[in-house]
């Protein structure tokens, strides 16, 4: 009887051990599955609304750079979904990457200060950054000295705002959006607007103003706008997107989109 009981306990122990082994395998499989699913998920693309580079419509993000990047995404096996957020937050999410998740960002101007903070995927577009004023309010700004004593608007967190501050060009009045800067210029709350040439008329018209009222002065820098990525973006992913961009340049897709 005692032998039978011991045999029974031995069998139960064996069953329990087997159950624990199976459970452990199942949990390990679930963990591996979650890990694989996470690694297989596509990398997020962040953008801010900076028309006409990136604009907002009913179905999401549009604009010149968004179209180019969406085509690059298609060729890279990505859905092309672009997530819209504030410009400062977009930079923070991609630059800092405190959660270790690789991400993309558009449209990012390549500058010496940013060089080591990102991986630079492709130069999608170039544009002049120019001092804009309202016609009839003052003489056209054709040299830096004319900015002395003026209130100059620029996009908050942008290289243009940093340049004005660094070089002491006027008194910086940074706006959270270019729409804000356009309104300030029109109302006289700022004297000049430091902005990309392609952006100024588009935003001004979108706010209901006449772009013909804008006077374009001195060009203070050339903006090279990139698709960039966080430093921890896998090299294979970077190369895949770079190949997609090179193919677009070769087959004329890039030119067709940007010429519009």
JSON list of C-alpha atoms in Angstrom, two decimals, residues 136-257:
[
{"chain": "A", "resi": 136, "resn": "UNK", "atom": "CA", "xyz": [4.33, 99.00, -48.69]},
{"chain": "A", "resi": 137, "resn": "UNK", "atom": "CA", "xyz": [5.26, 98.70, -45.01]},
{"chain": "A", "resi": 138, "resn": "UNK", "atom": "CA", "xyz": [9.03, 99.16, -45.34]},
{"chain": "A", "resi": 139, "resn": "UNK", "atom": "CA", "xyz": [11.87, 98.91, -47.82]},
{"chain": "A", "resi": 140, "resn": "UNK", "atom": "CA", "xyz": [12.70, 95.42, -49.05]},
{"chain": "A", "resi": 141, "resn": "UNK", "atom": "CA", "xyz": [15.20, 93.72, -46.74]},
{"chain": "A", "resi": 142, "resn": "UNK", "atom": "CA", "xyz": [18.26, 93.20, -48.94]},
{"chain": "A", "resi": 143, "resn": "UNK", "atom": "CA", "xyz": [20.99, 93.05, -46.29]},
{"chain": "A", "resi": 144, "resn": "UNK", "atom": "CA", "xyz": [21.40, 91.87, -42.72]},
{"chain": "A", "resi": 145, "resn": "UNK", "atom": "CA", "xyz": [21.88, 95.35, -41.27]},
{"chain": "A", "resi": 146, "resn": "UNK", "atom": "CA", "xyz": [18.29, 96.24, -42.13]},
{"chain": "A", "resi": 147, "resn": "UNK", "atom": "CA", "xyz": [17.07, 93.66, -39.61]},
{"chain": "A", "resi": 148, "resn": "UNK", "atom": "CA", "xyz": [18.42, 95.66, -36.67]},
{"chain": "A", "resi": 149, "resn": "UNK", "atom": "CA", "xyz": [15.55, 96.63, -34.37]},
{"chain": "A", "resi": 150, "resn": "UNK", "atom": "CA", "xyz": [12.97, 94.59, -36.28]},
{"chain": "A", "resi": 151, "resn": "UNK", "atom": "CA", "xyz": [10.74, 91.85, -34.85]},
{"chain": "A", "resi": 152, "resn": "UNK", "atom": "CA", "xyz": [11.45, 88.79, -36.99]},
{"chain": "A", "resi": 153, "resn": "UNK", "atom": "CA", "xyz": [9.22, 85.73, -36.97]},
{"chain": "A", "resi": 154, "resn": "UNK", "atom": "CA", "xyz": [10.44, 82.16, -37.54]},
{"chain": "A", "resi": 155, "resn": "UNK", "atom": "CA", "xyz": [9.20, 78.66, -36.81]},
{"chain": "A", "resi": 156, "resn": "UNK", "atom": "CA", "xyz": [9.79, 77.61, -33.21]},
{"chain": "A", "resi": 157, "resn": "UNK", "atom": "CA", "xyz": [12.49, 74.92, -32.94]},
{"chain": "A", "resi": 158, "resn": "UNK", "atom": "CA", "xyz": [13.67, 75.41, -36.53]},
{"chain": "A", "resi": 159, "resn": "UNK", "atom": "CA", "xyz": [17.21, 76.07, -37.80]},
{"chain": "A", "resi": 160, "resn": "UNK", "atom": "CA", "xyz": [15.93, 79.42, -39.05]},
{"chain": "A", "resi": 161, "resn": "UNK", "atom": "CA", "xyz": [14.96, 80.53, -35.55]},
{"chain": "A", "resi": 162, "resn": "UNK", "atom": "CA", "xyz": [18.34, 79.29, -34.28]},
{"chain": "A", "resi": 163, "resn": "UNK", "atom": "CA", "xyz": [20.18, 81.26, -36.99]},
{"chain": "A", "resi": 164, "resn": "UNK", "atom": "CA", "xyz": [18.41, 84.52, -36.15]},
{"chain": "A", "resi": 165, "resn": "UNK", "atom": "CA", "xyz": [19.20, 84.08, -32.47]},
{"chain": "A", "resi": 166, "resn": "UNK", "atom": "CA", "xyz": [22.81, 83.01, -33.04]},
{"chain": "A", "resi": 167, "resn": "UNK", "atom": "CA", "xyz": [23.63, 85.90, -35.39]},
{"chain": "A", "resi": 168, "resn": "UNK", "atom": "CA", "xyz": [21.58, 88.47, -33.48]},
{"chain": "A", "resi": 169, "resn": "UNK", "atom": "CA", "xyz": [19.47, 89.34, -36.50]},
{"chain": "A", "resi": 170, "resn": "UNK", "atom": "CA", "xyz": [16.61, 91.43, -35.19]},
{"chain": "A", "resi": 171, "resn": "UNK", "atom": "CA", "xyz": [14.48, 90.36, -32.25]},
{"chain": "A", "resi": 172, "resn": "UNK", "atom": "CA", "xyz": [13.29, 86.77, -32.63]},
{"chain": "A", "resi": 173, "resn": "UNK", "atom": "CA", "xyz": [9.55, 86.20, -32.27]},
{"chain": "A", "resi": 174, "resn": "UNK", "atom": "CA", "xyz": [9.15, 82.45, -32.82]},
{"chain": "A", "resi": 175, "resn": "UNK", "atom": "CA", "xyz": [5.72, 81.06, -33.71]},
{"chain": "A", "resi": 176, "resn": "UNK", "atom": "CA", "xyz": [4.57, 77.50, -33.00]},
{"chain": "A", "resi": 177, "resn": "UNK", "atom": "CA", "xyz": [3.41, 77.18, -36.63]},
{"chain": "A", "resi": 178, "resn": "UNK", "atom": "CA", "xyz": [4.06, 79.01, -39.89]},
{"chain": "A", "resi": 179, "resn": "UNK", "atom": "CA", "xyz": [0.35, 79.86, -39.97]},
{"chain": "A", "resi": 180, "resn": "UNK", "atom": "CA", "xyz": [0.89, 81.80, -36.74]},
{"chain": "A", "resi": 181, "resn": "UNK", "atom": "CA", "xyz": [3.84, 83.64, -38.29]},
{"chain": "A", "resi": 182, "resn": "UNK", "atom": "CA", "xyz": [1.79, 84.52, -41.39]},
{"chain": "A", "resi": 183, "resn": "UNK", "atom": "CA", "xyz": [-0.98, 85.99, -39.22]},
{"chain": "A", "resi": 184, "resn": "UNK", "atom": "CA", "xyz": [1.54, 88.00, -37.19]},
{"chain": "A", "resi": 185, "resn": "UNK", "atom": "CA", "xyz": [3.11, 89.44, -40.34]},
{"chain": "A", "resi": 186, "resn": "UNK", "atom": "CA", "xyz": [-0.26, 90.39, -41.82]},
{"chain": "A", "resi": 187, "resn": "UNK", "atom": "CA", "xyz": [-1.44, 92.03, -38.58]},
{"chain": "A", "resi": 188, "resn": "UNK", "atom": "CA", "xyz": [1.86, 93.86, -38.00]},
{"chain": "A", "resi": 189, "resn": "UNK", "atom": "CA", "xyz": [2.78, 91.96, -34.84]},
{"chain": "A", "resi": 190, "resn": "UNK", "atom": "CA", "xyz": [6.10, 91.11, -36.53]},
{"chain": "A", "resi": 191, "resn": "UNK", "atom": "CA", "xyz": [8.00, 93.23, -39.06]},
{"chain": "A", "resi": 192, "resn": "UNK", "atom": "CA", "xyz": [9.54, 90.40, -41.08]},
{"chain": "A", "resi": 193, "resn": "UNK", "atom": "CA", "xyz": [9.20, 86.66, -41.51]},
{"chain": "A", "resi": 194, "resn": "UNK", "atom": "CA", "xyz": [12.17, 84.32, -41.98]},
{"chain": "A", "resi": 195, "resn": "UNK", "atom": "CA", "xyz": [10.72, 81.40, -43.91]},
{"chain": "A", "resi": 196, "resn": "UNK", "atom": "CA", "xyz": [11.33, 78.99, -46.79]},
{"chain": "A", "resi": 197, "resn": "UNK", "atom": "CA", "xyz": [10.45, 80.55, -50.16]},
{"chain": "A", "resi": 198, "resn": "UNK", "atom": "CA", "xyz": [8.03, 77.75, -51.13]},
{"chain": "A", "resi": 199, "resn": "UNK", "atom": "CA", "xyz": [6.29, 77.86, -47.76]},
{"chain": "A", "resi": 200, "resn": "UNK", "atom": "CA", "xyz": [5.48, 81.59, -47.50]},
{"chain": "A", "resi": 201, "resn": "UNK", "atom": "CA", "xyz": [2.97, 82.04, -50.37]},
{"chain": "A", "resi": 202, "resn": "UNK", "atom": "CA", "xyz": [1.30, 78.69, -49.75]},
{"chain": "A", "resi": 203, "resn": "UNK", "atom": "CA", "xyz": [0.66, 79.41, -46.06]},
{"chain": "A", "resi": 204, "resn": "UNK", "atom": "CA", "xyz": [-0.28, 83.05, -46.68]},
{"chain": "A", "resi": 205, "resn": "UNK", "atom": "CA", "xyz": [-2.90, 82.06, -49.24]},
{"chain": "A", "resi": 206, "resn": "UNK", "atom": "CA", "xyz": [-4.23, 79.26, -47.02]},
{"chain": "A", "resi": 207, "resn": "UNK", "atom": "CA", "xyz": [-4.88, 81.86, -44.31]},
{"chain": "A", "resi": 208, "resn": "UNK", "atom": "CA", "xyz": [-7.01, 83.85, -46.76]},
{"chain": "A", "resi": 209, "resn": "UNK", "atom": "CA", "xyz": [-4.42, 86.52, -47.61]},
{"chain": "A", "resi": 210, "resn": "UNK", "atom": "CA", "xyz": [-3.08, 87.63, -50.98]},
{"chain": "A", "resi": 211, "resn": "UNK", "atom": "CA", "xyz": [0.46, 86.24, -51.62]},
{"chain": "A", "resi": 212, "resn": "UNK", "atom": "CA", "xyz": [1.05, 89.15, -54.02]},
{"chain": "A", "resi": 213, "resn": "UNK", "atom": "CA", "xyz": [1.38, 91.35, -50.91]},
{"chain": "A", "resi": 214, "resn": "UNK", "atom": "CA", "xyz": [4.59, 89.56, -49.90]},
{"chain": "A", "resi": 215, "resn": "UNK", "atom": "CA", "xyz": [7.97, 91.12, -50.62]},
{"chain": "A", "resi": 216, "resn": "UNK", "atom": "CA", "xyz": [10.92, 88.70, -50.83]},
{"chain": "A", "resi": 217, "resn": "UNK", "atom": "CA", "xyz": [14.29, 89.98, -49.67]},
{"chain": "A", "resi": 218, "resn": "UNK", "atom": "CA", "xyz": [17.66, 88.55, -48.73]},
{"chain": "A", "resi": 219, "resn": "UNK", "atom": "CA", "xyz": [18.29, 84.79, -48.77]},
{"chain": "A", "resi": 220, "resn": "UNK", "atom": "CA", "xyz": [20.07, 83.92, -45.51]},
{"chain": "A", "resi": 221, "resn": "UNK", "atom": "CA", "xyz": [20.52, 80.19, -46.05]},
{"chain": "A", "resi": 222, "resn": "UNK", "atom": "CA", "xyz": [19.75, 77.22, -48.27]},
{"chain": "A", "resi": 223, "resn": "UNK", "atom": "CA", "xyz": [17.60, 74.49, -46.72]},
{"chain": "A", "resi": 224, "resn": "UNK", "atom": "CA", "xyz": [18.27, 70.87, -47.73]},
{"chain": "A", "resi": 225, "resn": "UNK", "atom": "CA", "xyz": [15.21, 68.92, -46.61]},
{"chain": "A", "resi": 226, "resn": "UNK", "atom": "CA", "xyz": [15.72, 65.25, -45.79]},
{"chain": "A", "resi": 227, "resn": "UNK", "atom": "CA", "xyz": [13.95, 62.11, -44.79]},
{"chain": "A", "resi": 228, "resn": "UNK", "atom": "CA", "xyz": [15.94, 61.31, -41.64]},
{"chain": "A", "resi": 229, "resn": "UNK", "atom": "CA", "xyz": [15.86, 58.54, -39.03]},
{"chain": "A", "resi": 230, "resn": "UNK", "atom": "CA", "xyz": [16.84, 57.95, -35.44]},
{"chain": "A", "resi": 231, "resn": "UNK", "atom": "CA", "xyz": [20.40, 56.85, -34.76]},
{"chain": "A", "resi": 232, "resn": "UNK", "atom": "CA", "xyz": [19.25, 53.33, -33.85]},
{"chain": "A", "resi": 233, "resn": "UNK", "atom": "CA", "xyz": [17.47, 52.68, -37.15]},
{"chain": "A", "resi": 234, "resn": "UNK", "atom": "CA", "xyz": [18.89, 49.36, -38.50]},
{"chain": "A", "resi": 235, "resn": "UNK", "atom": "CA", "xyz": [21.44, 49.89, -41.25]},
{"chain": "A", "resi": 236, "resn": "UNK", "atom": "CA", "xyz": [19.66, 47.42, -43.53]},
{"chain": "A", "resi": 237, "resn": "UNK", "atom": "CA", "xyz": [16.47, 49.50, -43.26]},
{"chain": "A", "resi": 238, "resn": "UNK", "atom": "CA", "xyz": [18.35, 52.71, -44.04]},
{"chain": "A", "resi": 239, "resn": "UNK", "atom": "CA", "xyz": [19.92, 51.17, -47.14]},
{"chain": "A", "resi": 240, "resn": "UNK", "atom": "CA", "xyz": [16.55, 49.82, -48.32]},
{"chain": "A", "resi": 241, "resn": "UNK", "atom": "CA", "xyz": [15.01, 53.31, -48.26]},
{"chain": "A", "resi": 242, "resn": "UNK", "atom": "CA", "xyz": [18.07, 54.86, -49.86]},
{"chain": "A", "resi": 243, "resn": "UNK", "atom": "CA", "xyz": [17.84, 52.37, -52.72]},
{"chain": "A", "resi": 244, "resn": "UNK", "atom": "CA", "xyz": [14.15, 53.23, -53.14]},
{"chain": "A", "resi": 245, "resn": "UNK", "atom": "CA", "xyz": [15.00, 56.94, -53.42]},
{"chain": "A", "resi": 246, "resn": "UNK", "atom": "CA", "xyz": [17.81, 56.28, -55.90]},
{"chain": "A", "resi": 247, "resn": "UNK", "atom": "CA", "xyz": [15.38, 54.28, -58.03]},
{"chain": "A", "resi": 248, "resn": "UNK", "atom": "CA", "xyz": [12.85, 57.15, -57.95]},
{"chain": "A", "resi": 249, "resn": "UNK", "atom": "CA", "xyz": [15.50, 59.61, -59.13]},
{"chain": "A", "resi": 250, "resn": "UNK", "atom": "CA", "xyz": [16.50, 57.24, -61.91]},
{"chain": "A", "resi": 251, "resn": "UNK", "atom": "CA", "xyz": [13.02, 56.47, -63.25]},
{"chain": "A", "resi": 252, "resn": "UNK", "atom": "CA", "xyz": [11.75, 60.06, -63.02]},
{"chain": "A", "resi": 253, "resn": "UNK", "atom": "CA", "xyz": [9.23, 59.52, -60.19]},
{"chain": "A", "resi": 254, "resn": "UNK", "atom": "CA", "xyz": [10.94, 62.05, -57.92]},
{"chain": "A", "resi": 255, "resn": "UNK", "atom": "CA", "xyz": [10.93, 64.74, -60.62]},
{"chain": "A", "resi": 256, "resn": "UNK", "atom": "CA", "xyz": [7.27, 64.16, -61.47]},
{"chain": "A", "resi": 257, "resn": "UNK", "atom": "CA", "xyz": [6.21, 64.63, -57.86]}
]
